[in-house]
GROMACS .gro file of C-alpha atoms in nm:
model
  427
    1MET     CA    1  17.552 -15.759 -16.431
    2ALA     CA    2  17.284 -15.919 -16.213
    3GLN     CA    3  17.233 -15.746 -15.910
    4LYS     CA    4  17.234 -15.920 -15.546
    5PHE     CA    5  16.948 -15.939 -15.301
    6CYS     CA    6  16.946 -15.986 -14.934
    7LEU     CA    7  16.654 -16.019 -14.665
    8VAL     CA    8  16.641 -15.724 -14.410
    9ALA     CA    9  16.428 -15.586 -14.148
   10PRO     CA   10  16.493 -15.236 -14.177
   11ARG     CA   11  16.296 -15.104 -13.896
   12HIS     CA   12  16.490 -15.321 -13.638
   13LYS     CA   13  16.830 -15.269 -13.856
   14MET     CA   14  16.863 -15.665 -13.870
   15ALA     CA   15  16.992 -15.835 -14.180
   16MET     CA   16  17.055 -16.206 -14.299
   17PRO     CA   17  17.445 -16.304 -14.341
   18ARG     CA   18  17.417 -16.396 -14.697
   19GLY     CA   19  17.252 -16.261 -15.016
   20GLY     CA   20  17.261 -16.343 -15.378
   21ARG     CA   21  17.112 -16.333 -15.718
   22LEU     CA   22  16.747 -16.342 -15.713
   23GLU     CA   23  16.738 -16.600 -16.019
   24ASP     CA   24  16.950 -16.827 -15.795
   25MET     CA   25  16.822 -16.780 -15.451
   26LEU     CA   26  16.465 -16.826 -15.530
   27PHE     CA   27  16.504 -17.147 -15.671
   28ASP     CA   28  16.795 -17.324 -15.490
   29GLY     CA   29  16.645 -17.403 -15.147
   30SER     CA   30  16.799 -17.084 -14.999
   31ALA     CA   31  16.446 -16.941 -14.873
   32SER     CA   32  16.421 -17.226 -14.636
   33SER     CA   33  16.618 -16.987 -14.371
   34ILE     CA   34  16.346 -16.749 -14.386
   35VAL     CA   35  16.123 -17.030 -14.238
   36ARG     CA   36  16.337 -17.046 -13.926
   37LEU     CA   37  16.312 -16.688 -13.894
   38LEU     CA   38  15.925 -16.675 -13.928
   39ALA     CA   39  15.810 -16.987 -13.768
   40VAL     CA   40  15.689 -16.933 -13.413
   41PRO     CA   41  15.785 -17.240 -13.186
   42ILE     CA   42  15.538 -17.478 -13.027
   43ARG     CA   43  15.656 -17.635 -12.710
   44PRO     CA   44  15.728 -17.987 -12.751
   45LYS     CA   45  15.533 -18.267 -12.575
   46GLU     CA   46  15.719 -18.358 -12.246
   47THR     CA   47  15.820 -18.703 -12.198
   48LEU     CA   48  15.722 -18.844 -11.854
   49VAL     CA   49  16.042 -19.081 -11.829
   50PRO     CA   50  16.286 -18.848 -11.650
   51LEU     CA   51  15.992 -18.762 -11.398
   52VAL     CA   52  15.925 -19.140 -11.317
   53ASP     CA   53  16.282 -19.232 -11.283
   54LEU     CA   54  16.426 -18.948 -11.065
   55PRO     CA   55  16.390 -19.018 -10.704
   56HIS     CA   56  16.225 -18.783 -10.475
   57THR     CA   57  16.525 -18.645 -10.337
   58THR     CA   58  16.851 -18.507 -10.479
   59VAL     CA   59  16.932 -18.741 -10.797
   60PHE     CA   60  17.256 -18.584 -10.909
   61SER     CA   61  17.383 -18.389 -10.616
   62PRO     CA   62  17.695 -18.241 -10.792
   63VAL     CA   63  17.430 -18.058 -11.011
   64ALA     CA   64  17.279 -17.899 -10.679
   65ALA     CA   65  17.620 -17.709 -10.646
   66ALA     CA   66  17.603 -17.571 -11.004
   67THR     CA   67  17.297 -17.353 -10.901
   68THR     CA   68  17.551 -17.132 -10.711
   69SER     CA   69  17.816 -17.080 -10.994
   70THR     CA   70  17.839 -17.227 -11.363
   71ASN     CA   71  18.219 -17.249 -11.347
   72ILE     CA   72  18.244 -17.551 -11.132
   73THR     CA   73  18.469 -17.822 -11.320
   74LYS     CA   74  18.458 -18.137 -11.081
   75SER     CA   75  18.207 -18.249 -10.812
   76LYS     CA   76  18.188 -18.554 -10.618
   77LYS     CA   77  17.860 -18.762 -10.663
   78ARG     CA   78  17.652 -18.851 -10.355
   79LYS     CA   79  17.435 -19.152 -10.317
   80ALA     CA   80  17.050 -19.089 -10.427
   81ASP     CA   81  16.792 -19.144 -10.202
   82SER     CA   82  16.719 -19.529 -10.175
   83LYS     CA   83  16.372 -19.499 -10.065
   84ALA     CA   84  16.096 -19.733 -10.222
   85GLU     CA   85  15.943 -19.619 -10.542
   86PRO     CA   86  15.570 -19.496 -10.496
   87SER     CA   87  15.289 -19.714 -10.652
   88PRO     CA   88  15.190 -19.665 -11.021
   89CYS     CA   89  14.868 -19.496 -10.914
   90HIS     CA   90  15.061 -19.244 -10.682
   91LYS     CA   91  15.296 -19.169 -10.964
   92ARG     CA   92  15.006 -19.071 -11.176
   93ARG     CA   93  14.864 -18.828 -10.913
   94MET     CA   94  15.203 -18.688 -10.879
   95LEU     CA   95  15.243 -18.605 -11.228
   96ASN     CA   96  14.902 -18.478 -11.278
   97SER     CA   97  14.921 -18.235 -10.986
   98GLY     CA   98  15.237 -18.041 -10.928
   99ARG     CA   99  15.104 -17.939 -10.566
  100SER     CA  100  15.054 -18.315 -10.476
  101MET     CA  101  15.386 -18.380 -10.575
  102ALA     CA  102  15.510 -18.088 -10.380
  103ILE     CA  103  15.311 -18.217 -10.054
  104ALA     CA  104  15.453 -18.599 -10.080
  105ARG     CA  105  15.796 -18.430 -10.119
  106ALA     CA  106  15.742 -18.223  -9.805
  107ARG     CA  107  15.610 -18.542  -9.618
  108THR     CA  108  15.891 -18.776  -9.745
  109MET     CA  109  16.138 -18.519  -9.579
  110ARG     CA  110  15.967 -18.530  -9.253
  111ARG     CA  111  15.963 -18.914  -9.232
  112THR     CA  112  16.347 -18.919  -9.329
  113ARG     CA  113  16.462 -18.633  -9.120
  114ASP     CA  114  16.599 -18.458  -9.411
  115PRO     CA  115  16.725 -18.110  -9.375
  116PRO     CA  116  16.465 -17.879  -9.495
  117THR     CA  117  16.486 -17.724  -9.844
  118PHE     CA  118  16.278 -17.534 -10.087
  119ILE     CA  119  16.213 -17.841 -10.310
  120GLY     CA  120  15.898 -17.898 -10.114
  121LEU     CA  121  15.767 -17.538 -10.184
  122PRO     CA  122  15.441 -17.500 -10.362
  123THR     CA  123  15.473 -17.463 -10.754
  124GLU     CA  124  15.415 -17.106 -10.749
  125LEU     CA  125  15.699 -17.026 -10.534
  126LEU     CA  126  15.938 -17.265 -10.726
  127ARG     CA  127  15.860 -17.063 -11.031
  128ILE     CA  128  15.951 -16.739 -10.889
  129VAL     CA  129  16.278 -16.900 -10.781
  130PHE     CA  130  16.347 -16.999 -11.135
  131GLU     CA  131  16.238 -16.658 -11.256
  132LYS     CA  132  16.525 -16.508 -11.063
  133ILE     CA  133  16.803 -16.717 -11.217
  134GLU     CA  134  16.966 -16.544 -11.484
  135SER     CA  135  17.168 -16.841 -11.637
  136ILE     CA  136  17.018 -17.118 -11.819
  137GLU     CA  137  17.296 -17.354 -11.717
  138ASP     CA  138  17.193 -17.287 -11.360
  139VAL     CA  139  16.846 -17.352 -11.435
  140VAL     CA  140  16.909 -17.687 -11.573
  141CYS     CA  141  17.135 -17.770 -11.309
  142LEU     CA  142  16.880 -17.675 -11.015
  143ALA     CA  143  16.603 -17.870 -11.224
  144LEU     CA  144  16.809 -18.182 -11.221
  145THR     CA  145  16.811 -18.212 -10.847
  146ASP     CA  146  16.482 -18.335 -10.814
  147ARG     CA  147  16.204 -18.501 -11.029
  148PHE     CA  148  15.959 -18.221 -10.923
  149MET     CA  149  16.220 -17.963 -10.994
  150TRP     CA  150  16.294 -18.108 -11.336
  151HIS     CA  151  15.919 -18.068 -11.401
  152VAL     CA  152  15.931 -17.700 -11.327
  153GLY     CA  153  16.251 -17.625 -11.471
  154LEU     CA  154  16.184 -17.765 -11.791
  155GLU     CA  155  15.917 -17.509 -11.851
  156TYR     CA  156  16.196 -17.230 -11.823
  157LEU     CA  157  16.431 -17.438 -12.048
  158HIS     CA  158  16.156 -17.442 -12.319
  159LYS     CA  159  16.098 -17.046 -12.278
  160HIS     CA  160  16.476 -16.997 -12.325
  161ASN     CA  161  16.486 -17.225 -12.625
  162ALA     CA  162  16.194 -17.024 -12.779
  163LEU     CA  163  16.412 -16.697 -12.803
  164PHE     CA  164  16.624 -16.872 -13.071
  165LEU     CA  165  16.327 -16.940 -13.305
  166GLY     CA  166  16.094 -16.720 -13.485
  167ARG     CA  167  16.304 -16.408 -13.428
  168TRP     CA  168  16.191 -16.223 -13.728
  169ALA     CA  169  15.807 -16.291 -13.653
  170ASN     CA  170  15.587 -15.969 -13.674
  171LYS     CA  171  15.893 -15.763 -13.809
  172ASN     CA  172  15.881 -15.550 -14.125
  173ILE     CA  173  16.076 -15.735 -14.386
  174VAL     CA  174  16.216 -15.670 -14.731
  175PHE     CA  175  16.409 -15.880 -14.999
  176ALA     CA  176  16.604 -15.567 -15.115
  177GLY     CA  177  16.804 -15.553 -15.426
  178GLU     CA  178  17.143 -15.367 -15.438
  179GLY     CA  179  17.000 -15.165 -15.754
  180CYS     CA  180  16.760 -14.973 -15.519
  181GLN     CA  181  16.795 -14.596 -15.575
  182PRO     CA  182  16.799 -14.323 -15.277
  183ASN     CA  183  16.437 -14.241 -15.139
  184ASP     CA  184  16.299 -14.565 -15.282
  185TYR     CA  185  16.123 -14.765 -15.020
  186PRO     CA  186  15.816 -14.974 -15.002
  187PRO     CA  187  15.488 -14.801 -14.908
  188ASN     CA  188  15.399 -14.756 -14.543
  189LEU     CA  189  15.757 -14.928 -14.450
  190PHE     CA  190  15.884 -14.594 -14.266
  191SER     CA  191  15.675 -14.299 -14.125
  192ALA     CA  192  15.698 -13.950 -14.287
  193LYS     CA  193  15.936 -13.828 -14.005
  194GLU     CA  194  16.157 -14.136 -14.059
  195LEU     CA  195  16.179 -14.098 -14.438
  196ASP     CA  196  16.298 -13.725 -14.367
  197GLN     CA  197  16.544 -13.853 -14.167
  198LEU     CA  198  16.676 -14.124 -14.414
  199ARG     CA  199  16.671 -13.845 -14.694
  200GLY     CA  200  16.947 -13.671 -14.504
  201GLU     CA  201  17.156 -13.967 -14.425
  202LYS     CA  202  17.484 -14.062 -14.593
  203TYR     CA  203  17.659 -14.393 -14.618
  204ILE     CA  204  18.023 -14.412 -14.565
  205SER     CA  205  18.184 -14.757 -14.586
  206PRO     CA  206  18.376 -14.825 -14.244
  207TRP     CA  207  18.706 -14.868 -14.483
  208PHE     CA  208  18.667 -14.474 -14.582
  209LYS     CA  209  18.539 -14.344 -14.231
  210ASP     CA  210  18.866 -14.234 -14.109
  211ILE     CA  211  18.973 -14.035 -14.446
  212PRO     CA  212  18.902 -13.688 -14.437
  213GLY     CA  213  18.684 -13.528 -14.706
  214VAL     CA  214  18.500 -13.827 -14.793
  215ARG     CA  215  18.128 -13.738 -14.811
  216GLY     CA  216  17.955 -14.054 -14.869
  217ALA     CA  217  17.675 -14.169 -15.067
  218PRO     CA  218  17.316 -14.109 -15.029
  219PHE     CA  219  17.130 -14.352 -14.797
  220LYS     CA  220  16.941 -14.628 -14.951
  221LEU     CA  221  16.731 -14.953 -14.871
  222HIS     CA  222  17.022 -15.187 -14.951
  223HIS     CA  223  17.266 -15.015 -14.731
  224PHE     CA  224  17.073 -15.197 -14.451
  225VAL     CA  225  17.229 -15.519 -14.559
  226TYR     CA  226  17.581 -15.384 -14.434
  227SER     CA  227  17.714 -15.480 -14.095
  228SER     CA  228  17.803 -15.131 -14.025
  229VAL     CA  229  17.417 -15.032 -14.030
  230SER     CA  230  17.251 -15.346 -13.910
  231THR     CA  231  17.298 -15.642 -13.692
  232ILE     CA  232  17.379 -15.929 -13.898
  233GLU     CA  233  17.153 -16.253 -13.782
  234GLY     CA  234  17.330 -16.568 -13.845
  235ASP     CA  235  17.145 -16.887 -13.986
  236THR     CA  236  17.142 -17.059 -13.635
  237SER     CA  237  17.080 -17.378 -13.526
  238LEU     CA  238  16.912 -17.442 -13.201
  239TYR     CA  239  17.106 -17.775 -13.133
  240ILE     CA  240  17.450 -17.669 -13.265
  241ASP     CA  241  17.441 -17.323 -13.117
  242HIS     CA  242  17.300 -17.374 -12.789
  243SER     CA  243  17.175 -17.739 -12.676
  244ALA     CA  244  17.494 -17.907 -12.740
  245ASP     CA  245  17.693 -17.664 -12.525
  246LEU     CA  246  17.420 -17.713 -12.241
  247ILE     CA  247  17.481 -18.089 -12.257
  248ARG     CA  248  17.834 -18.045 -12.238
  249HIS     CA  249  17.789 -17.808 -11.926
  250VAL     CA  250  17.590 -18.077 -11.752
  251ASN     CA  251  17.844 -18.354 -11.842
  252GLN     CA  252  18.123 -18.132 -11.724
  253VAL     CA  253  17.928 -18.056 -11.364
  254MET     CA  254  17.821 -18.443 -11.331
  255GLY     CA  255  18.203 -18.539 -11.394
  256LEU     CA  256  18.081 -18.748 -11.664
  257THR     CA  257  18.360 -18.859 -11.945
  258ALA     CA  258  18.362 -19.084 -12.248
  259GLY     CA  259  18.319 -19.442 -12.160
  260LYS     CA  260  18.159 -19.375 -11.829
  261ASP     CA  261  17.810 -19.510 -11.762
  262VAL     CA  262  17.539 -19.250 -11.749
  263PRO     CA  263  17.226 -19.285 -11.514
  264LEU     CA  264  16.899 -19.367 -11.719
  265ALA     CA  265  16.735 -19.061 -11.558
  266LEU     CA  266  17.012 -18.824 -11.688
  267LEU     CA  267  17.012 -18.997 -12.039
  268PHE     CA  268  16.654 -18.922 -12.094
  269ALA     CA  269  16.720 -18.573 -11.924
  270ARG     CA  270  16.956 -18.499 -12.189
  271MET     CA  271  16.726 -18.589 -12.450
  272GLU     CA  272  16.504 -18.305 -12.314
  273ILE     CA  273  16.773 -18.089 -12.297
  274GLY     CA  274  16.944 -18.149 -12.640
  275VAL     CA  275  16.644 -18.036 -12.859
  276SER     CA  276  16.679 -17.929 -13.219
  277ASP     CA  277  16.449 -17.685 -13.414
  278GLY     CA  278  16.242 -17.961 -13.550
  279ASP     CA  279  16.136 -18.048 -13.210
  280TYR     CA  280  15.950 -17.715 -13.181
  281TYR     CA  281  15.777 -17.739 -13.541
  282PRO     CA  282  15.512 -18.052 -13.520
  283THR     CA  283  15.462 -18.213 -13.856
  284ASP     CA  284  15.140 -18.361 -13.761
  285GLU     CA  285  14.951 -18.017 -13.797
  286PRO     CA  286  14.861 -17.799 -14.074
  287TRP     CA  287  15.084 -17.465 -14.096
  288ILE     CA  288  14.989 -17.143 -14.249
  289LEU     CA  289  15.197 -16.841 -14.356
  290ARG     CA  290  15.038 -16.516 -14.246
  291ASN     CA  291  15.066 -16.173 -14.344
  292LEU     CA  292  15.001 -15.969 -14.040
  293THR     CA  293  14.980 -15.647 -14.215
  294THR     CA  294  14.711 -15.736 -14.459
  295ARG     CA  295  14.550 -15.992 -14.261
  296GLN     CA  296  14.596 -16.279 -14.516
  297PHE     CA  297  14.721 -16.647 -14.493
  298VAL     CA  298  14.872 -16.912 -14.720
  299ARG     CA  299  14.789 -17.268 -14.629
  300ALA     CA  300  15.084 -17.538 -14.677
  301ASP     CA  301  14.850 -17.797 -14.852
  302ALA     CA  302  14.762 -17.549 -15.127
  303LEU     CA  303  15.109 -17.461 -15.186
  304ALA     CA  304  15.310 -17.764 -15.172
  305VAL     CA  305  15.371 -17.961 -15.497
  306ARG     CA  306  15.257 -18.291 -15.342
  307PRO     CA  307  15.171 -18.381 -14.957
  308GLU     CA  308  15.505 -18.573 -14.942
  309VAL     CA  309  15.701 -18.259 -14.936
  310ILE     CA  310  15.519 -18.112 -14.641
  311ARG     CA  311  15.746 -18.128 -14.305
  312GLY     CA  312  15.538 -17.892 -14.067
  313PRO     CA  313  15.630 -17.538 -14.168
  314LYS     CA  314  15.913 -17.663 -14.406
  315ILE     CA  315  15.787 -17.729 -14.740
  316GLY     CA  316  16.010 -17.875 -15.016
  317ILE     CA  317  16.041 -17.726 -15.386
  318ILE     CA  318  15.780 -17.400 -15.321
  319GLY     CA  319  15.760 -17.325 -14.949
  320PHE     CA  320  15.664 -17.027 -14.729
  321GLY     CA  321  16.015 -16.894 -14.760
  322GLU     CA  322  15.992 -16.875 -15.152
  323VAL     CA  323  15.648 -16.685 -15.124
  324VAL     CA  324  15.798 -16.458 -14.882
  325MET     CA  325  16.107 -16.387 -15.093
  326ALA     CA  326  15.911 -16.363 -15.414
  327ARG     CA  327  15.643 -16.112 -15.296
  328THR     CA  328  15.864 -15.909 -15.074
  329CYS     CA  329  16.138 -15.808 -15.370
  330TRP     CA  330  16.201 -15.456 -15.375
  331THR     CA  331  16.454 -15.284 -15.613
  332THR     CA  332  16.464 -15.019 -15.884
  333ALA     CA  333  16.685 -15.155 -16.138
  334PRO     CA  334  16.520 -15.419 -16.373
  335VAL     CA  335  16.670 -15.777 -16.310
  336THR     CA  336  16.750 -16.012 -16.623
  337GLY     CA  337  16.760 -16.380 -16.676
  338VAL     CA  338  16.516 -16.439 -16.410
  339ALA     CA  339  16.282 -16.771 -16.447
  340GLY     CA  340  16.310 -16.803 -16.823
  341SER     CA  341  16.044 -16.600 -16.969
  342THR     CA  342  15.878 -16.529 -16.646
  343THR     CA  343  15.944 -16.211 -16.466
  344ILE     CA  344  15.916 -16.168 -16.108
  345PRO     CA  345  15.754 -15.855 -15.970
  346LEU     CA  346  16.035 -15.637 -15.858
  347ARG     CA  347  15.794 -15.409 -15.661
  348GLY     CA  348  15.658 -15.691 -15.439
  349VAL     CA  349  15.290 -15.656 -15.315
  350TRP     CA  350  15.394 -15.762 -14.968
  351ALA     CA  351  15.742 -15.582 -14.940
  352GLY     CA  352  15.785 -15.416 -14.593
  353HIS     CA  353  15.493 -15.629 -14.446
  354ARG     CA  354  15.531 -15.822 -14.101
  355PHE     CA  355  15.482 -16.204 -14.136
  356ASP     CA  356  15.455 -16.537 -13.901
  357ILE     CA  357  15.428 -16.873 -13.964
  358THR     CA  358  15.215 -17.075 -13.724
  359THR     CA  359  14.963 -17.365 -13.715
  360ARG     CA  360  14.606 -17.351 -13.841
  361ASP     CA  361  14.482 -17.433 -13.490
  362ARG     CA  362  14.661 -17.182 -13.314
  363HIS     CA  363  14.548 -16.915 -13.565
  364GLU     CA  364  14.206 -17.028 -13.523
  365ASP     CA  365  14.223 -17.046 -13.138
  366ARG     CA  366  14.366 -16.685 -13.102
  367ARG     CA  367  14.199 -16.482 -13.354
  368LYS     CA  368  13.876 -16.280 -13.241
  369ASP     CA  369  13.820 -16.133 -13.560
  370ALA     CA  370  13.715 -16.444 -13.767
  371ASP     CA  371  13.589 -16.257 -14.069
  372GLN     CA  372  13.875 -16.029 -14.119
  373TRP     CA  373  14.139 -16.280 -14.252
  374THR     CA  374  14.150 -16.365 -14.617
  375ASP     CA  375  14.255 -16.694 -14.744
  376VAL     CA  376  14.493 -16.616 -15.044
  377SER     CA  377  14.634 -16.963 -15.073
  378ASP     CA  378  14.497 -17.028 -15.441
  379GLU     CA  379  14.611 -16.681 -15.560
  380VAL     CA  380  14.970 -16.720 -15.441
  381ALA     CA  381  14.997 -17.096 -15.545
  382ALA     CA  382  14.909 -16.976 -15.909
  383GLU     CA  383  15.162 -16.686 -15.885
  384MET     CA  384  15.440 -16.934 -15.765
  385ALA     CA  385  15.354 -17.193 -16.030
  386ARG     CA  386  15.394 -16.935 -16.319
  387LEU     CA  387  15.734 -16.862 -16.183
  388TRP     CA  388  15.838 -17.243 -16.174
  389GLU     CA  389  15.673 -17.311 -16.487
  390GLY     CA  390  15.895 -17.008 -16.675
  391LYS     CA  391  16.196 -17.159 -16.519
  392PHE     CA  392  16.175 -17.543 -16.531
  393GLY     CA  393  15.887 -17.575 -16.843
  394PRO     CA  394  15.543 -17.695 -16.852
  395ASP     CA  395  15.641 -18.042 -16.685
  396TRP     CA  396  15.795 -17.859 -16.389
  397ARG     CA  397  15.610 -18.031 -16.110
  398LYS     CA  398  15.731 -18.375 -16.200
  399THR     CA  399  16.069 -18.241 -16.283
  400CYS     CA  400  16.125 -18.090 -15.973
  401PHE     CA  401  15.942 -18.342 -15.726
  402ASP     CA  402  16.174 -18.617 -15.903
  403ALA     CA  403  16.487 -18.398 -15.808
  404TRP     CA  404  16.363 -18.321 -15.457
  405LEU     CA  405  16.288 -18.704 -15.416
  406GLU     CA  406  16.651 -18.809 -15.510
  407LYS     CA  407  16.801 -18.548 -15.294
  408ASN     CA  408  16.572 -18.597 -14.966
  409SER     CA  409  16.461 -18.960 -14.976
  410GLN     CA  410  16.775 -19.089 -14.761
  411ASN     CA  411  16.766 -18.811 -14.551
  412ILE     CA  412  16.399 -18.849 -14.467
  413ASP     CA  413  16.456 -19.238 -14.386
  414LEU     CA  414  16.732 -19.172 -14.160
  415LYS     CA  415  16.539 -18.898 -13.982
  416ARG     CA  416  16.233 -19.100 -13.939
  417SER     CA  417  16.449 -19.384 -13.799
  418LEU     CA  418  16.610 -19.171 -13.533
  419GLY     CA  419  16.260 -19.010 -13.467
  420MET     CA  420  16.128 -19.376 -13.384
  421MET     CA  421  16.433 -19.468 -13.177
  422PHE     CA  422  16.429 -19.146 -12.967
  423GLY     CA  423  16.059 -19.099 -12.967
  424LYS     CA  424  16.097 -18.747 -13.101
  425THR     CA  425  15.952 -18.565 -13.394
  426THR     CA  426  16.193 -18.469 -13.660
  427VAL     CA  427  16.132 -18.248 -13.959
   0.00000   0.00000   0.00000
């Protein structure tokens, strides 16, 4: 009987929700979920349209009330400031200098005898205000009250979104098989003290915990897969699990319903709010997988079967996720029926190591020890090619690419069309 494998971060007691047979998961695209866990997000480029369209004063006055409570369900809409738009030259100066925009706002308030507000405060003080707000719904609602506030608040929205992405970066991970025996752990995953503690632990299923006399089984690596031991990390989508709810909240506060006209400025603002994972992973930059433990990296261009399959950190057929899966396998019992005549190493050389996926430029900019990193792209690519050849035969590149193209061509055309329509990068 084939054993099941699952990705775990044992030191942090985290596990993926689904496991499966190694011979299935390695070749069926399941490894793409690993990329979302390891890819470090990059803040998307900010569109200037909302900043130009929003007047100097409160644009969506019902939103201002939401900064005190996220439970508001209905508010009346007040008229926006009808003062003349500043000149294009003045617009550029305001966009390039947050302090200039704050000064211009303060002068406008004095001329129109508006009541004093904190919107005219310097950027540094406004950042302190946003830092003190715990609810992201309140952050967005406050940001929508003024175009300069939007410029500052968007910074905190992106910080919040980044918490959903790359959650396993820099964590020790293992693709653990259920055939692991007790006391069999990858080297250097745990300290000697931690290993002594694990040797004395017993695993008891939640179904039998309350039954007297149940002794439990010796604890082993695969027990970290269970929800009674680890936190199960869902395969989340930034848009589905977060952004869509935030847009619905804004619509509710604004009193917007189906068929009701949406102000142009709010329409563009909702595009900034309704971001997805792909918005944080640009496709026009080269990405690399980094082993932070061994200080080695793998380039996307060396790993990809063809350039067409590269979409930022996501690579079709053989990608960074497949590399991590194959090189972090760990089990004691042998696995049968894997990759035809080729056997995957079941004592992975990277098992228990720390990883992230980042852009090549960011890697070059931030590293200070340039001579201590090793490019192992060719070695890893050759290793993966042997596995795929063992599974699909000597003509595996054409076979796999044709299958990938048939599956993804319509999807790619649709995403490109949507990207051109909304001015966004899609993956």
